[in-house]
Short mmCIF file of C-alpha atoms in Angstrom, two decimals:
data_model
loop_
_atom_site.label_atom_id
_atom_site.label_comp_id
_atom_site.label_asym_id
_atom_site.label_seq_id
_atom_site.Cartn_x
_atom_site.Cartn_y
_atom_site.Cartn_z
CA MET E 23 -109.21 84.78 51.92
CA THR E 24 -106.12 82.58 51.79
CA SER E 25 -106.06 79.07 50.36
CA GLN E 26 -105.64 77.76 53.86
CA GLU E 27 -108.70 79.61 55.14
CA ALA E 28 -110.71 78.37 52.18
CA LEU E 29 -109.64 74.78 52.77
CA PHE E 30 -110.43 75.05 56.48
CA ASN E 31 -113.91 76.28 55.65
CA TYR E 32 -114.41 73.63 52.98
CA ASN E 33 -113.42 70.89 55.42
CA LEU E 34 -115.79 72.28 58.02
CA ARG E 35 -118.61 72.36 55.49
CA LEU E 36 -118.08 68.72 54.56
CA GLY E 37 -117.33 67.55 58.09
CA ASP E 38 -120.28 69.38 59.66
CA THR E 39 -122.64 68.12 56.98
CA SER E 40 -121.64 64.53 57.72
CA LEU E 41 -121.64 64.98 61.50
CA ILE E 42 -125.09 66.57 61.69
CA LEU E 43 -126.63 64.08 59.27
CA ALA E 44 -125.19 61.20 61.29
CA GLN E 45 -126.55 62.79 64.44
CA ARG E 46 -130.03 62.99 62.93
CA LEU E 47 -129.92 59.41 61.61
CA SER E 48 -128.72 58.04 64.90
CA GLU E 49 -131.89 59.36 66.54
CA TRP E 50 -133.53 56.34 64.92
CA THR E 51 -131.27 53.88 66.74
CA GLY E 52 -133.50 51.75 68.91
CA HIS E 53 -136.59 53.42 67.51
CA GLY E 54 -136.77 52.01 64.00
CA PRO E 55 -139.90 50.37 62.61
CA PHE E 56 -138.23 46.97 62.76
CA LEU E 57 -134.98 45.43 63.90
CA GLU E 58 -133.47 44.92 60.45
CA GLU E 59 -133.96 48.58 59.52
CA ASP E 60 -132.73 49.70 62.89
CA LEU E 61 -129.47 47.88 62.28
CA ALA E 62 -129.19 49.15 58.71
CA LEU E 63 -129.82 52.79 59.55
CA THR E 64 -127.46 52.72 62.51
CA ASN E 65 -124.78 51.25 60.28
CA ILE E 66 -125.35 54.01 57.75
CA ALA E 67 -125.21 56.63 60.50
CA LEU E 68 -121.91 55.16 61.69
CA ASP E 69 -120.37 55.33 58.21
CA ILE E 70 -121.35 58.97 57.89
CA PHE E 71 -120.22 59.74 61.42
CA GLY E 72 -116.82 58.20 60.70
CA ARG E 73 -116.47 60.36 57.61
CA GLY E 74 -117.46 63.46 59.58
CA LYS E 75 -114.84 62.68 62.20
CA ALA E 76 -112.12 62.23 59.57
CA LEU E 77 -113.08 65.49 57.89
CA LEU E 78 -113.10 67.43 61.16
CA GLU E 79 -109.71 65.97 62.04
CA TYR E 80 -108.45 67.30 58.75
CA ALA E 81 -110.18 70.63 59.36
CA ALA E 82 -108.40 70.92 62.70
CA LYS E 83 -105.09 70.12 61.05
CA THR E 84 -105.74 72.61 58.28
CA GLU E 85 -106.53 75.35 60.77
CA GLY E 86 -103.27 74.68 62.55
CA LYS E 87 -104.20 76.40 65.81
CA GLY E 88 -103.98 73.38 68.06
CA ARG E 89 -107.70 72.67 68.11
CA THR E 90 -108.75 69.02 67.82
CA GLU E 91 -111.75 67.51 66.06
CA ASP E 92 -113.46 67.35 69.45
CA ASP E 93 -112.89 71.08 69.98
CA LEU E 94 -114.45 71.71 66.59
CA ALA E 95 -117.41 69.42 67.20
CA PHE E 96 -118.20 70.45 70.74
CA PHE E 97 -117.06 74.04 71.17
CA ARG E 98 -118.44 75.84 68.14
CA ASN E 99 -121.90 77.38 68.20
CA ASP E 100 -124.47 77.19 65.42
CA ARG E 101 -123.19 80.30 63.61
CA GLU E 102 -119.83 78.58 63.25
CA TYR E 103 -121.35 75.41 61.78
CA PHE E 104 -121.48 75.00 58.00
CA ASN E 105 -123.54 71.82 57.56
CA ALA E 106 -126.01 71.87 54.68
CA LEU E 107 -129.47 72.85 55.93
CA ILE E 108 -131.03 69.63 54.65
CA THR E 109 -129.08 67.59 57.21
CA GLU E 110 -130.42 69.43 60.25
CA GLN E 111 -134.08 69.09 59.28
CA PRO E 112 -136.12 66.94 61.68
CA ASN E 113 -136.40 63.27 60.82
CA GLY E 114 -140.17 63.30 60.69
CA ASP E 115 -141.52 59.81 60.07
CA TYR E 116 -139.46 57.04 58.54
CA ALA E 117 -140.64 57.89 55.02
CA LYS E 118 -139.39 61.47 55.32
CA THR E 119 -136.04 60.33 56.71
CA ILE E 120 -135.68 57.93 53.79
CA VAL E 121 -136.54 60.44 51.09
CA ARG E 122 -134.15 63.01 52.61
CA GLN E 123 -131.50 60.33 52.61
CA ALA E 124 -132.16 59.48 48.95
CA LEU E 125 -131.72 63.11 47.89
CA ILE E 126 -128.48 63.35 49.86
CA ASP E 127 -127.10 59.95 48.84
CA CYS E 128 -127.63 60.78 45.18
CA PHE E 129 -125.68 64.01 45.65
CA ASP E 130 -123.00 62.46 47.85
CA LEU E 131 -122.17 59.57 45.54
CA ALA E 132 -121.52 61.94 42.65
CA PHE E 133 -119.75 64.45 44.88
CA TYR E 134 -117.38 62.06 46.63
CA SER E 135 -116.64 60.26 43.36
CA GLU E 136 -115.41 63.59 41.99
CA LEU E 137 -113.66 64.55 45.22
CA SER E 138 -111.68 61.33 45.09
CA LYS E 139 -109.82 62.91 42.15
CA SER E 140 -108.94 66.03 44.17
CA LYS E 141 -105.36 67.26 44.19
CA ASP E 142 -105.65 67.36 47.98
CA GLU E 143 -104.53 63.87 48.93
CA THR E 144 -106.24 63.79 52.31
CA LEU E 145 -109.61 64.77 50.86
CA ALA E 146 -109.11 62.37 47.95
CA GLY E 147 -108.37 59.56 50.40
CA ILE E 148 -111.40 60.22 52.60
CA ALA E 149 -113.55 60.48 49.48
CA ALA E 150 -112.25 57.24 47.97
CA LYS E 151 -113.08 55.38 51.19
CA SER E 152 -116.59 56.89 51.18
CA ILE E 153 -117.61 55.87 47.66
CA LYS E 154 -118.19 52.23 48.53
CA GLU E 155 -120.17 53.16 51.63
CA ILE E 156 -122.36 55.70 49.84
CA THR E 157 -123.02 53.25 47.01
CA TYR E 158 -124.60 50.98 49.59
CA HIS E 159 -126.47 53.85 51.31
CA LYS E 160 -127.92 54.98 48.01
CA ARG E 161 -129.07 51.49 47.07
CA HIS E 162 -130.75 51.28 50.49
CA SER E 163 -132.56 54.64 50.37
CA PHE E 164 -133.53 54.36 46.70
CA SER E 165 -135.01 50.90 47.20
CA TRP E 166 -137.05 52.12 50.17
CA VAL E 167 -138.38 55.12 48.25
CA ASN E 168 -139.45 52.69 45.58
CA ARG E 169 -141.08 50.39 48.13
CA PHE E 170 -142.92 53.15 49.99
CA GLY E 171 -144.03 54.77 46.75
CA ASN E 172 -145.47 51.51 45.47
CA GLY E 173 -146.69 50.24 48.84
CA THR E 174 -149.90 51.18 50.60
CA GLU E 175 -151.78 54.45 50.22
CA GLU E 176 -150.51 55.43 53.65
CA SER E 177 -146.86 54.74 52.86
CA PHE E 178 -147.18 56.66 49.58
CA ASN E 179 -148.81 59.65 51.28
CA ARG E 180 -146.16 59.74 53.97
CA LEU E 181 -143.45 59.67 51.35
CA GLN E 182 -145.01 62.46 49.27
CA ASN E 183 -145.50 64.59 52.39
CA GLY E 184 -141.93 63.99 53.43
CA LEU E 185 -140.71 64.97 49.98
CA ASN E 186 -142.78 68.16 50.07
CA GLU E 187 -141.22 69.12 53.38
CA ILE E 188 -137.61 68.33 52.52
CA TRP E 189 -137.50 69.41 48.88
CA PRO E 190 -136.83 73.14 49.50
CA TYR E 191 -133.56 72.20 51.23
CA ALA E 192 -132.09 70.08 48.44
CA GLY E 193 -131.08 72.92 46.13
CA GLU E 194 -128.61 74.33 48.63
CA LEU E 195 -126.39 71.29 48.19
CA PHE E 196 -125.28 72.82 44.87
CA GLU E 197 -124.62 76.34 46.17
CA MET E 198 -121.08 77.63 45.75
CA ASN E 199 -119.26 80.69 47.03
CA GLU E 200 -115.75 82.20 47.02
CA VAL E 201 -114.43 79.15 48.91
CA ASP E 202 -115.40 76.88 46.04
CA ALA E 203 -114.13 79.32 43.43
CA LEU E 204 -110.71 79.50 45.02
CA LEU E 205 -110.36 75.76 45.64
CA ILE E 206 -111.72 74.72 42.24
CA LYS E 207 -108.96 76.82 40.68
CA GLU E 208 -106.43 74.84 42.71
CA GLY E 209 -107.92 71.50 41.65
CA ILE E 210 -109.02 70.74 45.21
CA ALA E 211 -112.77 71.34 45.31
CA VAL E 212 -115.53 69.86 43.18
CA ASP E 213 -117.38 72.14 40.76
CA LEU E 214 -120.91 71.51 42.01
CA SER E 215 -122.53 72.97 38.90
CA MET E 216 -121.17 69.96 37.01
CA LEU E 217 -123.16 67.58 39.20
CA LYS E 218 -126.57 69.18 39.01
CA ALA E 219 -127.97 67.93 35.69
CA ASN E 220 -127.24 64.32 36.48
CA TRP E 221 -128.64 64.61 40.00
CA GLU E 222 -131.87 66.08 38.62
CA LYS E 223 -132.12 63.30 36.07
CA GLU E 224 -131.55 60.51 38.59
CA ILE E 225 -133.92 62.00 41.15
CA SER E 226 -136.70 62.63 38.64
CA GLN E 227 -136.39 59.00 37.50
CA LEU E 228 -136.60 57.84 41.10
CA LEU E 229 -139.62 60.02 41.83
CA ALA E 230 -141.37 58.82 38.69
CA LYS E 231 -140.83 55.19 39.66
CA ALA E 232 -142.30 55.90 43.09
CA ASN E 233 -145.23 57.89 41.65
CA LEU E 234 -144.02 61.02 43.43
CA VAL E 235 -144.25 64.57 42.22
CA ALA E 236 -141.60 67.12 43.12
CA PRO E 237 -143.12 70.34 44.48
CA GLU E 238 -143.02 73.01 41.78
CA GLY E 239 -141.60 76.48 42.02
CA THR E 240 -140.38 76.00 45.57
CA TYR E 241 -138.13 78.67 46.99
CA VAL E 242 -134.65 77.21 47.67
CA GLN E 243 -133.65 77.57 51.31
CA THR E 244 -130.04 78.65 51.75
CA GLY E 245 -127.81 80.09 54.44
CA SER E 246 -125.54 77.33 55.72
CA ARG E 247 -122.56 78.36 53.59
CA LYS E 248 -122.52 81.52 55.72
CA GLY E 249 -123.25 79.72 58.98
CA LEU E 250 -126.94 80.68 58.99
CA HIS E 251 -129.19 77.93 60.28
CA GLY E 252 -132.68 77.29 61.55
CA GLU E 253 -133.37 76.67 65.22
CA HIS E 254 -133.21 72.90 64.65
CA LEU E 255 -129.43 73.00 64.63
CA SER E 256 -129.33 74.71 68.02
CA TYR E 257 -131.25 71.83 69.56
CA ILE E 258 -129.00 69.23 67.94
CA LEU E 259 -125.90 71.01 69.19
CA ALA E 260 -127.33 71.49 72.67
CA GLU E 261 -127.80 67.76 72.97
CA MET E 262 -124.53 66.82 71.35
CA GLN E 263 -122.39 69.33 73.20
CA SER E 264 -123.87 69.30 76.70
CA LEU E 265 -121.68 66.56 78.17
CA PRO E 266 -118.32 67.73 76.78
CA ARG E 267 -119.11 71.34 77.73
CA MET E 268 -120.05 70.33 81.25
CA HIS E 269 -116.65 68.73 81.80
CA PRO E 270 -114.38 70.64 79.41
CA THR E 271 -111.23 69.67 81.23
CA ALA E 272 -112.26 66.23 82.44
CA LYS E 273 -109.71 63.59 81.66
CA TRP E 274 -112.12 60.95 80.50
CA MET R 21 -141.01 21.54 80.27
CA THR R 22 -140.07 20.12 76.89
CA SER R 23 -136.65 20.54 75.31
CA GLN R 24 -138.21 22.85 72.78
CA GLU R 25 -139.72 25.08 75.47
CA ALA R 26 -136.41 25.18 77.29
CA LEU R 27 -134.52 26.13 74.14
CA PHE R 28 -137.07 28.83 73.32
CA ASN R 29 -136.62 30.31 76.79
CA TYR R 30 -132.83 30.03 76.62
CA ASN R 31 -132.79 31.84 73.28
CA LEU R 32 -135.04 34.57 74.67
CA ARG R 33 -132.77 34.97 77.68
CA LEU R 34 -129.70 35.41 75.49
CA GLY R 35 -131.45 37.46 72.82
CA ASP R 36 -133.17 39.80 75.27
CA THR R 37 -129.96 40.29 77.22
CA SER R 38 -128.17 41.39 74.04
CA LEU R 39 -131.04 43.52 72.78
CA ILE R 40 -131.56 45.46 76.00
CA LEU R 41 -127.84 46.00 76.53
CA ALA R 42 -127.50 47.31 72.97
CA GLN R 43 -130.48 49.58 73.57
CA ARG R 44 -128.84 51.02 76.68
CA LEU R 45 -125.46 51.48 74.98
CA SER R 46 -127.00 53.16 71.97
CA GLU R 47 -128.35 55.88 74.26
CA TRP R 48 -124.79 57.18 74.20
CA THR R 49 -124.78 57.60 70.42
CA GLY R 50 -124.31 61.28 69.75
CA HIS R 51 -123.84 61.99 73.45
CA GLY R 52 -120.43 60.53 74.14
CA PRO R 53 -117.66 62.48 75.84
CA PHE R 54 -115.74 62.67 72.57
CA LEU R 55 -116.11 61.64 68.96
CA GLU R 56 -113.74 58.67 69.07
CA GLU R 57 -115.58 57.11 72.00
CA ASP R 58 -118.92 57.88 70.45
CA LEU R 59 -117.91 55.88 67.39
CA ALA R 60 -116.44 53.05 69.45
CA LEU R 61 -119.42 52.65 71.74
CA THR R 62 -121.91 52.82 68.86
CA ASN R 63 -119.93 50.12 67.07
CA ILE R 64 -120.03 47.96 70.17
CA ALA R 65 -123.77 48.55 70.54
CA LEU R 66 -124.25 47.49 66.91
CA ASP R 67 -122.33 44.25 67.40
CA ILE R 68 -124.45 43.38 70.40
CA PHE R 69 -127.63 44.45 68.65
CA GLY R 70 -126.79 42.20 65.70
CA ARG R 71 -126.25 39.28 68.05
CA GLY R 72 -129.57 40.01 69.78
CA LYS R 73 -131.37 40.03 66.47
CA ALA R 74 -129.84 36.71 65.41
CA LEU R 75 -130.77 35.14 68.74
CA LEU R 76 -134.37 36.39 68.60
CA GLU R 77 -134.66 35.09 65.04
CA TYR R 78 -133.61 31.72 66.34
CA ALA R 79 -136.00 32.04 69.29
CA ALA R 80 -138.85 32.73 66.87
CA LYS R 81 -137.88 29.70 64.82
CA THR R 82 -137.60 27.54 67.93
CA GLU R 83 -141.04 28.58 69.09
CA GLY R 84 -142.48 27.61 65.73
CA LYS R 85 -145.71 29.58 66.07
CA GLY R 86 -145.17 31.94 63.16
CA ARG R 87 -143.91 34.86 65.25
CA THR R 88 -140.93 36.79 63.86
CA GLU R 89 -138.03 38.39 65.70
CA ASP R 90 -139.87 41.71 65.39
CA ASP R 91 -142.96 40.24 67.04
CA LEU R 92 -140.77 39.02 69.88
CA ALA R 93 -138.95 42.33 70.25
CA PHE R 94 -141.91 44.65 69.96
CA PHE R 95 -144.94 42.75 71.18
CA ARG R 96 -143.86 41.21 74.45
CA ASN R 97 -144.25 43.08 77.72
CA ASP R 98 -141.68 43.28 80.51
CA ARG R 99 -142.89 40.13 82.27
CA GLU R 100 -142.16 38.19 79.08
CA TYR R 101 -138.61 39.56 78.80
CA PHE R 102 -135.72 37.52 80.18
CA ASN R 103 -132.75 39.90 79.83
CA ALA R 104 -130.29 39.86 82.73
CA LEU R 105 -131.08 42.68 85.15
CA ILE R 106 -127.62 44.21 84.79
CA THR R 107 -128.37 45.15 81.17
CA GLU R 108 -131.43 47.25 81.96
CA GLN R 109 -129.75 49.35 84.64
CA PRO R 110 -129.47 53.04 83.72
CA ASN R 111 -126.24 54.10 82.04
CA GLY R 112 -125.35 56.66 84.68
CA ASP R 113 -122.22 58.55 83.72
CA TYR R 114 -119.67 57.22 81.28
CA ALA R 115 -117.61 55.58 84.04
CA LYS R 116 -120.59 53.56 85.25
CA THR R 117 -121.45 52.49 81.70
CA ILE R 118 -117.88 51.34 81.20
CA VAL R 119 -117.60 49.38 84.42
CA ARG R 120 -120.95 47.66 83.73
CA GLN R 121 -119.63 46.80 80.29
CA ALA R 122 -116.39 45.37 81.73
CA LEU R 123 -118.31 43.06 84.08
CA ILE R 124 -120.51 41.88 81.21
CA ASP R 125 -117.73 41.56 78.62
CA CYS R 126 -115.71 39.41 80.99
CA PHE R 127 -118.70 37.11 81.44
CA ASP R 128 -119.69 37.14 77.77
CA LEU R 129 -116.27 36.25 76.40
CA ALA R 130 -116.10 33.15 78.59
CA PHE R 131 -119.76 32.32 77.99
CA TYR R 132 -119.78 32.60 74.21
CA SER R 133 -116.45 30.80 73.95
CA GLU R 134 -118.11 27.84 75.70
CA LEU R 135 -121.37 28.23 73.77
CA SER R 136 -119.45 27.96 70.50
CA LYS R 137 -118.93 24.28 71.42
CA SER R 138 -122.68 23.71 71.89
CA LYS R 139 -124.32 20.76 70.21
CA ASP R 140 -126.92 23.20 68.90
CA GLU R 141 -125.36 24.32 65.63
CA THR R 142 -127.24 27.60 65.35
CA LEU R 143 -126.22 28.71 68.84
CA ALA R 144 -122.67 27.50 68.22
CA GLY R 145 -122.53 29.54 65.02
CA ILE R 146 -123.84 32.74 66.58
CA ALA R 147 -121.44 32.27 69.48
CA ALA R 148 -118.43 31.66 67.24
CA LYS R 149 -119.13 34.88 65.37
CA SER R 150 -119.44 36.77 68.66
CA ILE R 151 -116.12 35.73 70.18
CA LYS R 152 -114.04 38.04 68.00
CA GLU R 153 -116.38 40.97 68.66
CA ILE R 154 -116.47 40.45 72.41
CA THR R 155 -112.69 40.11 72.53
CA TYR R 156 -112.51 43.65 71.18
CA HIS R 157 -115.28 44.91 73.48
CA LYS R 158 -113.51 43.50 76.52
CA ARG R 159 -110.21 45.05 75.54
CA HIS R 160 -112.03 48.37 75.17
CA SER R 161 -113.90 48.32 78.48
CA PHE R 162 -111.00 46.89 80.48
CA SER R 163 -108.60 49.52 79.20
CA TRP R 164 -111.04 52.30 80.10
CA VAL R 165 -111.55 50.94 83.60
CA ASN R 166 -107.80 50.98 83.96
CA ARG R 167 -107.57 54.52 82.63
CA PHE R 168 -110.38 55.92 84.78
CA GLY R 169 -109.07 54.14 87.86
CA ASN R 170 -105.61 55.59 87.38
CA GLY R 171 -106.76 58.97 86.06
CA THR R 172 -107.94 61.93 88.09
CA GLU R 173 -109.56 61.79 91.52
CA GLU R 174 -112.85 62.60 89.83
CA SER R 175 -112.62 59.82 87.27
CA PHE R 176 -111.65 57.35 89.98
CA ASN R 177 -114.57 58.40 92.21
CA ARG R 178 -117.03 58.12 89.36
CA LEU R 179 -115.77 54.66 88.55
CA GLN R 180 -115.97 53.45 92.15
CA ASN R 181 -119.48 54.89 92.51
CA GLY R 182 -120.52 53.24 89.26
CA LEU R 183 -119.12 49.92 90.46
CA ASN R 184 -120.97 50.23 93.77
CA GLU R 185 -124.24 50.77 91.92
CA ILE R 186 -123.87 48.01 89.34
CA TRP R 187 -122.16 45.33 91.43
CA PRO R 188 -125.35 43.84 92.98
CA TYR R 189 -126.56 42.95 89.48
CA ALA R 190 -123.47 41.03 88.34
CA GLY R 191 -124.12 37.85 90.33
CA GLU R 192 -127.34 37.09 88.49
CA LEU R 193 -125.37 36.42 85.31
CA PHE R 194 -124.43 33.05 86.83
CA GLU R 195 -127.89 32.04 88.00
CA MET R 196 -129.28 28.81 86.56
CA ASN R 197 -132.68 27.16 86.64
CA GLU R 198 -134.48 24.15 85.17
CA VAL R 199 -133.91 25.50 81.65
CA ASP R 200 -130.17 25.30 82.11
CA ALA R 201 -130.36 21.90 83.79
CA LEU R 202 -132.30 20.41 80.92
CA LEU R 203 -130.19 21.93 78.16
CA ILE R 204 -126.85 21.22 79.84
CA LYS R 205 -127.83 17.56 79.87
CA GLU R 206 -128.36 17.75 76.13
CA GLY R 207 -125.00 19.41 75.54
CA ILE R 208 -126.67 22.61 74.38
CA ALA R 209 -126.37 25.12 77.24
CA VAL R 210 -123.28 26.31 79.09
CA ASP R 211 -122.84 25.28 82.71
CA LEU R 212 -122.48 28.73 84.24
CA SER R 213 -121.03 27.43 87.50
CA MET R 214 -117.94 26.47 85.52
CA LEU R 215 -117.33 30.09 84.53
CA LYS R 216 -117.58 31.77 87.90
CA ALA R 217 -114.16 31.21 89.46
CA ASN R 218 -112.32 32.53 86.45
CA TRP R 219 -114.64 35.54 86.13
CA GLU R 220 -114.03 36.42 89.78
CA LYS R 221 -110.30 36.10 89.30
CA GLU R 222 -110.20 38.27 86.20
CA ILE R 223 -112.47 40.93 87.66
CA SER R 224 -110.61 41.11 90.96
CA GLN R 225 -107.36 41.57 89.02
CA LEU R 226 -108.96 44.34 86.97
CA LEU R 227 -110.34 46.08 90.05
CA ALA R 228 -106.98 45.87 91.81
CA LYS R 229 -105.22 47.45 88.83
CA ALA R 230 -107.75 50.28 88.85
CA ASN R 231 -107.52 50.71 92.64
CA LEU R 232 -111.18 49.77 92.99
CA VAL R 233 -112.80 47.87 95.81
CA ALA R 234 -115.75 45.58 95.20
CA PRO R 235 -118.62 46.25 97.63
CA GLU R 236 -118.67 43.56 100.30
CA GLY R 237 -121.57 41.39 101.33
CA THR R 238 -123.90 42.86 98.74
CA TYR R 239 -127.21 41.16 98.24
CA VAL R 240 -127.38 39.67 94.74
CA GLN R 241 -130.35 41.03 92.77
CA THR R 242 -132.18 38.36 90.79
CA GLY R 243 -135.49 37.88 89.04
CA SER R 244 -134.93 38.11 85.30
CA ARG R 245 -134.83 34.35 84.77
CA LYS R 246 -138.48 34.40 85.78
CA GLY R 247 -139.32 37.57 83.86
CA LEU R 248 -139.20 39.79 86.95
CA HIS R 249 -137.68 43.21 86.28
CA GLY R 250 -137.34 46.66 87.73
CA GLU R 251 -139.26 49.60 86.33
CA HIS R 252 -136.28 50.56 84.15
CA LEU R 253 -137.13 47.86 81.64
CA SER R 254 -140.66 49.21 81.23
CA TYR R 255 -139.27 52.57 80.15
CA ILE R 256 -136.84 50.98 77.70
CA LEU R 257 -139.60 48.88 76.17
CA ALA R 258 -142.00 51.82 76.00
CA GLU R 259 -139.49 53.74 73.92
CA MET R 260 -138.41 50.82 71.78
CA GLN R 261 -141.89 49.50 71.12
CA SER R 262 -143.93 52.66 70.64
CA LEU R 263 -143.48 53.04 66.88
CA PRO R 264 -144.06 49.40 65.90
CA ARG R 265 -147.06 49.18 68.24
CA MET R 266 -148.56 52.36 66.80
CA HIS R 267 -148.53 50.90 63.30
CA PRO R 268 -148.69 47.16 63.91
CA THR R 269 -149.94 46.39 60.43
CA ALA R 270 -148.17 49.15 58.52
CA LYS R 271 -146.34 47.85 55.50
CA TRP R 272 -143.18 49.87 55.97
#
């Protein structure tokens, strides 16, 4: 694997993770529990979508084969997607969406803060822009976890159930392979093992505040680093890609 | 009809029109023809959604019966909605969505520019904030109409078909009733008859540039000022209201 191939794959991993998460979050647009939240979540989805677009643009440039970010988004199948599995999981109810978001925001804030120091200037620039956004996202999701956890019995139960469902997919966020190894050596990628202890500390504090218990001894679901996904991703892609694939040459 | 009742209805008309249009536009989120447009249209939907929320907040305050903007959005049925009919029409293909948006943007920019001079300070404030947003929206939709109209045969045909479908709903934007009469006298509402000539001029210039022909002698569809809508609105409301109505007392 060349440095270029590694960087292309790394960009896809980050870009796909943002794109698919944004896609999931935007399913709430117009269907939120109340107008204020609808606006907030759509804004968050837009931030993440914008980051995904920037990362896929850079992926396309890195690949250097004339493909655009649209080609990458719309004309790859699920085996060529590298989004983290947690992002493609169904939204479930609002409590599950929020707890998934809290787990991801906590990871992302630490991750993009580190990535902003990358020797790769494009990645560092995208990361620097993201820090402010993710700081707001994290405040939003953390405060809702707190509210649900200390709200009614129903809101607490929904939150705990959501956590139980999503928890097995959180560990994969820290998985590394030869792509990471190569790019860490070059000062480009973030060493994910450095982020784990703090993430675990922050999340266990959050869960404690919200009276939640993390499922114990759960098997960690992995696969996305190799392009292996559940069927959920196929449905997301089918919906996202149908229009562009129907008119591949249309001059819109 | 008291001034207060008229203002409540006027606020509902404006708020509902924004809310339903935003709802329609947000259907494109994640389904746009390419990423850039997806981002742009979602941003536009968010602007309009934010305006709708502000207007419904003000409607709730004007009514003074303890209802919130969420109560107004989620617990009124279609006969109690006053959105302009053009906003509830199905999106159709992207060309139809864009031409609908151009007709509305052209109206809205003139309308909110006038409303920003209203003697009602809340309406004037919301309007002033909207002018900058709508200026961008109009530039966006007008440039796409131009591009589609001068693009391929297919894009031109789609645009002309979209225009034919949406045209009968444009005239209603200028319809006035006793609500307008009362509030114009008080310096609060905009006299819509003052906006029509310029709208017609701008739109006919746009259509000419894009080689489009406005359908002739079309019957103007009306009804929304009295809460009369097509079945499309029922479907939009069913989707938008299902979650809040399922858990009306849930403390989310």
